[in-house]
Amino acid sequence: MNQTELYSQLTQTILPFWLNQIDEACGGFFGEVDKDLKQVKQAPKNSVMQSRYLWAFSASSQLISSDNLKEASAHGFIFLKEVLWDEEYGGVYWQVSHDGFVRKDKKVLYAQSFALYALSEYYKATKNEEALALAKELFFLIETHAFRDNQMGYAEEFSRDWKEIPICEVGLADIELSYTTNTHLHLFEAYTLLYELWPNPKLLQQLHFLMNLFQEKIIQKEGYCHQFFSGDWHSMTQEISYGHDIETSWLLDRGQAITQSTQLNQQIIELANYTLQHGLDVQGLMNHSTDFLTTDKTKVWWVQAEAMIGFYNAYQKTQEQTFLDATETLWQAIQTYFVDKRHASEWLAYLCADNPDEQSTTKSSSISDNWKGPYHTVRMYLELIKRMEKTYDSH
């Protein structure tokens, strides 16, 4: 694995696939490409994935000089601003139809976080002040409606007018569920980028709150995270999600760098170590999760991508060869199993537990949908290309 390979695959295979999903007729990006590489043009469009498209093209345009990327970013921004944004109550709807009619008007914190993240990245790429203004507005909406009065964490799901409702879109189907690690992580990710562009004292305060939350409630002393919590931060399951843990490791480190903190250094490396020791399977791919009784060995595209970044980040912090070796092992396995060999495709989504030559029959086989998009794979290529530059510069 080297920069040339990463750049070549990103520009010749990965980005062309996602750029081909622009919906010129109805706006935004097509909601699904099925297993036969056919666009499902009637598929609904979720704000999470539409925001991830905007983020991916905005981020890519800062590394790669391309009119197509700039045009795709502008296309995505217009869709977010004119179709997904709720002019009356603020924030983005959860889902619209393929042609832009609101289907689910609820406000989900996970979706607001990705909209904020995408708007911030678009501003970073273009200096479009309207995008930054919307990102700031989202920050104030989230702090007003989602940050709980008891200052224990962020509520996660709301009606259109920001009245709290039970969590059902992202997390367990359990009425007692109050907090998810996933949502708080991606809120932290979004706030980190916004703070880089807009160093607001209140924003910095909330970033420190979230870092403390991960240190004190979410990350366990054994070196893994719990994922689902009741209102008093009592873990509701024993599940370890290897992908979320390694993603948490490097996203917390990114936040530390932006806020000039080192408080989570120990936990960041412990998460990477635990994930490497327990999550990497014999084929050189990451398993999905475990509850200590059984291990879900389904091979999931985004888990591999996040492990690539997380292990390389741990290598940069420690110079331990085992992390670099794991990154190379994963890269080779990704080339063998995940990168779709068909023309004009991307990565496959879910591979069978013990036979990654075959796609899982219990999961979606679509090449893109409202959960599989350009976010994880594009980000992996961008992160590693940029990090390798820094590594080479340091020698």
XYZ file of C-alpha atoms in Angstrom:
395
model
C 0.000 0.000 0.000
C 1.317 3.428 -0.935
C 0.023 6.866 -1.832
C 0.049 6.115 -5.548
C -2.155 3.040 -5.133
C -4.544 4.862 -2.833
C -4.812 7.911 -5.081
C -5.256 5.815 -8.208
C -8.038 3.701 -6.741
C -9.781 6.731 -5.241
C -9.747 8.751 -8.466
C -10.250 5.969 -10.992
C -12.696 3.650 -9.215
C -14.230 5.010 -6.027
C -15.074 8.635 -6.792
C -16.305 7.934 -10.351
C -18.855 5.478 -8.926
C -20.216 8.010 -6.454
C -20.165 10.887 -8.931
C -22.351 8.745 -11.166
C -25.098 8.824 -8.514
C -25.988 12.491 -9.041
C -29.736 12.794 -9.621
C -29.940 15.599 -12.170
C -33.722 15.334 -12.480
C -34.810 15.423 -8.822
C -31.784 16.742 -6.972
C -29.429 15.155 -4.509
C -28.078 11.663 -5.117
C -29.808 8.384 -5.948
C -30.842 6.475 -2.840
C -29.755 3.025 -4.003
C -27.694 1.040 -6.497
C -28.700 -2.631 -6.354
C -26.510 -5.745 -6.474
C -26.689 -5.712 -10.293
C -25.358 -2.127 -10.394
C -28.744 -0.736 -11.436
C -29.750 2.615 -9.991
C -32.999 2.453 -8.036
C -34.203 5.905 -9.016
C -37.411 5.707 -6.962
C -35.565 4.942 -3.703
C -36.134 7.457 -0.893
C -33.324 9.773 0.168
C -32.197 9.922 3.782
C -30.590 13.074 5.096
C -27.692 11.097 6.612
C -26.570 9.728 3.270
C -27.258 12.902 1.314
C -25.082 14.753 3.838
C -22.381 12.136 3.492
C -22.309 12.692 -0.262
C -21.907 16.428 0.301
C -19.135 15.804 2.815
C -17.274 13.315 0.591
C -17.228 15.495 -2.495
C -16.339 18.614 -0.512
C -13.465 16.837 1.235
C -12.217 15.234 -1.988
C -12.259 18.546 -3.855
C -9.637 19.889 -1.446
C -7.170 17.132 -2.386
C -8.089 16.631 -6.027
C -8.514 19.491 -8.481
C -11.740 18.562 -10.268
C -14.632 20.586 -11.638
C -16.809 17.485 -11.328
C -16.204 17.315 -7.571
C -16.899 21.014 -7.134
C -20.119 20.759 -9.127
C -21.222 17.672 -7.191
C -20.575 19.466 -3.900
C -22.638 22.465 -4.995
C -25.383 20.106 -6.171
C -25.455 18.410 -2.777
C -25.483 21.709 -0.892
C -28.486 22.952 -2.855
C -30.400 19.752 -2.073
C -29.634 19.983 1.636
C -30.540 23.667 1.786
C -33.646 23.615 -0.384
C -35.128 20.138 0.173
C -33.851 18.590 3.391
C -33.831 21.732 5.530
C -36.958 22.517 7.568
C -37.578 26.225 7.043
C -40.106 26.436 9.878
C -38.432 24.560 12.740
C -34.848 24.269 11.542
C -32.694 21.198 11.081
C -32.917 18.489 8.427
C -35.727 16.005 7.942
C -34.891 12.327 8.344
C -36.148 11.224 4.915
C -37.639 12.556 1.700
C -38.963 10.749 -1.368
C -36.818 10.374 -4.470
C -38.390 13.563 -5.825
C -38.025 15.572 -2.644
C -41.321 15.255 -0.765
C -40.988 14.851 2.981
C -41.637 11.253 4.093
C -40.301 11.331 7.673
C -40.200 14.776 9.208
C -38.627 13.758 12.534
C -35.400 15.333 13.699
C -32.729 12.751 14.515
C -29.537 13.976 16.183
C -27.451 11.530 14.156
C -28.723 13.158 10.958
C -28.278 16.699 12.288
C -24.673 15.820 13.130
C -23.917 14.684 9.598
C -25.621 17.719 8.104
C -23.491 19.957 10.330
C -20.389 17.984 9.362
C -21.158 18.259 5.648
C -21.989 21.965 5.792
C -18.732 22.627 7.629
C -16.697 20.671 5.084
C -18.451 22.449 2.220
C -17.585 25.785 3.818
C -13.982 24.650 4.275
C -13.806 23.787 0.560
C -15.658 26.803 -0.834
C -15.838 29.542 1.859
C -19.574 29.664 1.169
C -20.821 31.768 4.093
C -24.367 30.440 3.808
C -23.095 26.936 4.544
C -21.248 28.110 7.660
C -24.328 30.024 8.811
C -26.456 26.874 8.522
C -23.825 24.854 10.397
C -23.850 27.403 13.224
C -27.644 27.376 13.263
C -27.580 23.597 13.625
C -25.147 23.884 16.516
C -27.470 26.233 18.393
C -30.517 24.073 17.596
C -28.764 20.989 18.936
C -27.618 22.737 22.092
C -31.084 24.213 22.664
C -33.137 21.084 22.066
C -30.870 18.035 22.464
C -28.440 18.808 25.291
C -30.242 17.564 28.367
C -30.947 19.915 31.271
C -29.237 17.501 33.661
C -26.096 17.811 31.490
C -25.740 14.037 31.276
C -25.696 13.835 27.477
C -27.679 14.530 24.317
C -31.205 13.326 23.615
C -31.252 11.718 20.192
C -34.655 11.728 18.515
C -37.375 14.359 18.165
C -40.591 15.224 16.405
C -40.439 17.792 13.639
C -40.871 20.606 16.190
C -38.094 19.250 18.445
C -40.166 17.464 21.073
C -38.252 14.426 22.342
C -39.538 11.022 21.220
C -38.214 7.462 21.767
C -35.152 6.399 19.779
C -35.939 4.096 16.867
C -33.868 5.101 13.829
C -30.345 4.605 15.220
C -29.983 2.110 18.065
C -31.784 -0.670 19.921
C -35.537 -1.119 19.786
C -35.848 -0.571 23.532
C -37.940 2.074 25.238
C -35.256 2.438 27.938
C -32.580 3.432 25.421
C -31.456 7.022 26.082
C -27.942 7.346 24.676
C -25.927 5.711 21.909
C -22.169 5.872 21.544
C -22.542 6.141 17.768
C -24.585 9.344 17.863
C -22.382 11.017 20.474
C -19.275 10.059 18.484
C -20.526 11.609 15.261
C -21.733 14.707 17.064
C -18.185 15.019 18.417
C -16.806 14.532 14.896
C -19.039 17.279 13.515
C -18.316 19.666 16.382
C -14.565 19.073 15.925
C -14.671 20.232 12.313
C -16.918 23.186 13.076
C -14.594 24.304 15.874
C -11.632 24.146 13.490
C -13.465 26.687 11.304
C -15.253 28.664 14.029
C -13.443 28.609 17.395
C -16.475 29.434 19.524
C -16.030 29.142 23.343
C -19.373 27.367 23.850
C -18.485 24.881 21.124
C -15.132 24.200 22.798
C -16.925 23.676 26.116
C -19.171 21.035 24.553
C -16.239 19.295 22.892
C -14.626 18.968 26.320
C -17.930 17.692 27.705
C -18.030 14.979 25.052
C -14.389 13.990 25.592
C -15.070 13.635 29.310
C -18.158 11.575 28.521
C -16.139 9.121 26.458
C -13.459 8.930 29.117
C -15.793 8.485 32.078
C -18.862 6.652 30.732
C -18.336 5.081 27.319
C -14.798 3.667 27.214
C -14.317 0.762 29.618
C -11.080 0.051 31.489
C -10.580 -3.174 29.484
C -10.108 -1.136 26.304
C -13.475 -1.250 24.537
C -16.652 0.840 24.403
C -20.170 0.014 25.403
C -22.671 1.064 22.728
C -26.140 1.529 24.224
C -27.067 3.223 27.490
C -30.028 3.993 29.713
C -30.656 7.472 31.077
C -28.137 7.009 33.902
C -25.459 5.723 31.493
C -25.923 2.096 32.507
C -24.899 -0.170 29.625
C -27.867 -2.029 28.154
C -25.863 -4.708 26.305
C -22.486 -6.425 26.455
C -21.897 -5.898 22.731
C -18.517 -4.728 21.506
C -18.561 -3.176 18.039
C -15.046 -3.431 16.629
C -15.737 -0.922 13.880
C -17.166 1.702 16.200
C -14.339 1.219 18.696
C -11.532 1.769 16.194
C -13.451 4.668 14.633
C -13.838 6.149 18.117
C -10.095 5.830 18.664
C -9.020 7.982 15.759
C -11.937 10.451 15.829
C -11.202 11.212 19.478
C -7.573 11.747 18.519
C -8.633 14.163 15.779
C -10.706 16.067 18.318
C -7.779 16.176 20.722
C -5.544 17.667 18.062
C -8.043 20.403 17.209
C -8.692 21.278 20.864
C -5.004 20.943 21.819
C -5.659 18.260 24.412
C -3.929 15.013 25.318
C -6.369 13.711 27.944
C -7.461 10.644 25.950
C -4.066 9.438 24.699
C -4.135 6.310 26.839
C -7.696 5.337 25.887
C -7.036 5.985 22.196
C -4.196 3.458 22.103
C -6.023 0.992 24.342
C -8.996 1.003 21.972
C -6.710 0.388 18.989
C -4.865 -2.387 20.806
C -8.011 -4.185 21.956
C -9.581 -3.958 18.493
C -6.449 -5.317 16.844
C -6.019 -8.175 19.327
C -9.644 -9.315 19.310
C -11.211 -8.074 16.063
C -8.845 -9.060 13.248
C -9.777 -12.432 11.732
C -7.600 -15.039 10.051
C -8.436 -13.776 6.549
C -6.936 -10.409 7.419
C -10.359 -8.768 7.719
C -12.150 -7.317 10.724
C -14.999 -9.134 12.408
C -18.133 -7.148 13.135
C -18.873 -7.553 16.859
C -18.988 -9.798 19.905
C -21.065 -10.161 23.067
C -18.368 -12.367 24.695
C -20.494 -15.484 24.092
C -20.494 -15.433 20.305
C -18.688 -13.394 17.667
C -20.422 -11.982 14.606
C -17.793 -12.631 11.941
C -19.719 -10.971 9.131
C -17.261 -8.832 7.219
C -18.662 -5.319 6.822
C -17.231 -2.736 4.429
C -17.161 0.227 6.799
C -15.485 -1.694 9.616
C -12.534 -2.454 7.330
C -12.271 1.174 6.232
C -12.325 2.540 9.779
C -9.785 -0.036 10.953
C -7.416 1.082 8.201
C -7.480 4.658 9.504
C -7.538 3.704 13.171
C -4.584 1.326 13.033
C -2.559 3.761 10.941
C -3.360 6.521 13.412
C -2.172 4.279 16.259
C 1.026 3.572 14.313
C 1.630 7.301 13.888
C 1.184 7.838 17.632
C 3.272 4.897 18.832
C 5.525 3.859 15.908
C 4.600 0.268 16.796
C 5.116 -1.955 13.764
C 2.146 -4.193 14.633
C -0.270 -1.370 13.800
C 1.411 -0.686 10.463
C 1.442 -4.403 9.649
C -2.281 -4.623 10.450
C -2.988 -1.753 8.073
C -1.109 -3.481 5.268
C -2.818 -6.798 6.004
C -6.222 -5.140 5.832
C -5.366 -3.310 2.627
C -4.400 -6.538 0.868
C -7.537 -8.306 2.091
C -9.709 -5.387 0.982
C -8.205 -5.629 -2.506
C -8.882 -9.367 -2.560
C -12.397 -9.449 -1.162
C -14.089 -6.066 -0.954
C -13.155 -4.041 -4.040
C -15.750 -5.111 -6.603
C -14.016 -6.350 -9.740
C -16.935 -5.336 -11.967
C -16.600 -2.198 -14.073
C -18.079 0.993 -12.590
C -18.616 -0.419 -9.116
C -17.192 0.271 -5.649
C -16.737 -1.952 -2.578
C -19.062 -4.793 -1.753
C -21.022 -4.289 1.456
C -21.299 -7.486 3.544
C -19.288 -10.672 3.121
C -19.958 -14.076 4.676
C -18.466 -14.743 8.079
C -16.113 -17.607 7.198
C -16.081 -17.319 3.423
C -15.451 -13.726 2.323
C -15.460 -14.851 -1.307
C -19.256 -14.795 -0.996
C -21.622 -11.976 -0.113
C -23.751 -12.342 3.001
C -27.252 -13.641 2.319
C -28.699 -12.068 5.474
C -27.629 -8.462 4.772
C -28.197 -5.965 1.989
C -26.351 -6.792 -1.217
C -26.796 -3.311 -2.683
C -23.644 -1.465 -3.675
C -25.131 1.720 -2.249
C -28.195 2.524 -0.186
C -29.213 4.780 2.681
C -26.432 3.339 4.858
C -23.725 2.426 2.377
C -22.366 5.515 0.695
C -19.150 7.421 0.022
C -18.423 8.407 3.619
C -16.330 5.512 4.971
C -14.461 4.450 1.859
C -13.729 7.922 0.466
C -12.631 9.067 3.914
C -10.271 6.104 4.243
C -8.472 6.982 1.034
C -8.297 10.697 1.858
C -7.065 10.110 5.402
C -4.342 7.662 4.440
C -3.087 9.756 1.518
C -2.776 12.810 3.775
C -1.291 10.872 6.687
C 1.337 9.240 4.479
C 2.420 12.702 3.332
C 3.004 13.657 6.955
C 4.866 10.415 7.643
C 7.174 10.957 4.699
C 7.732 14.604 5.621
C 8.815 13.591 9.118
C 11.685 11.479 7.785
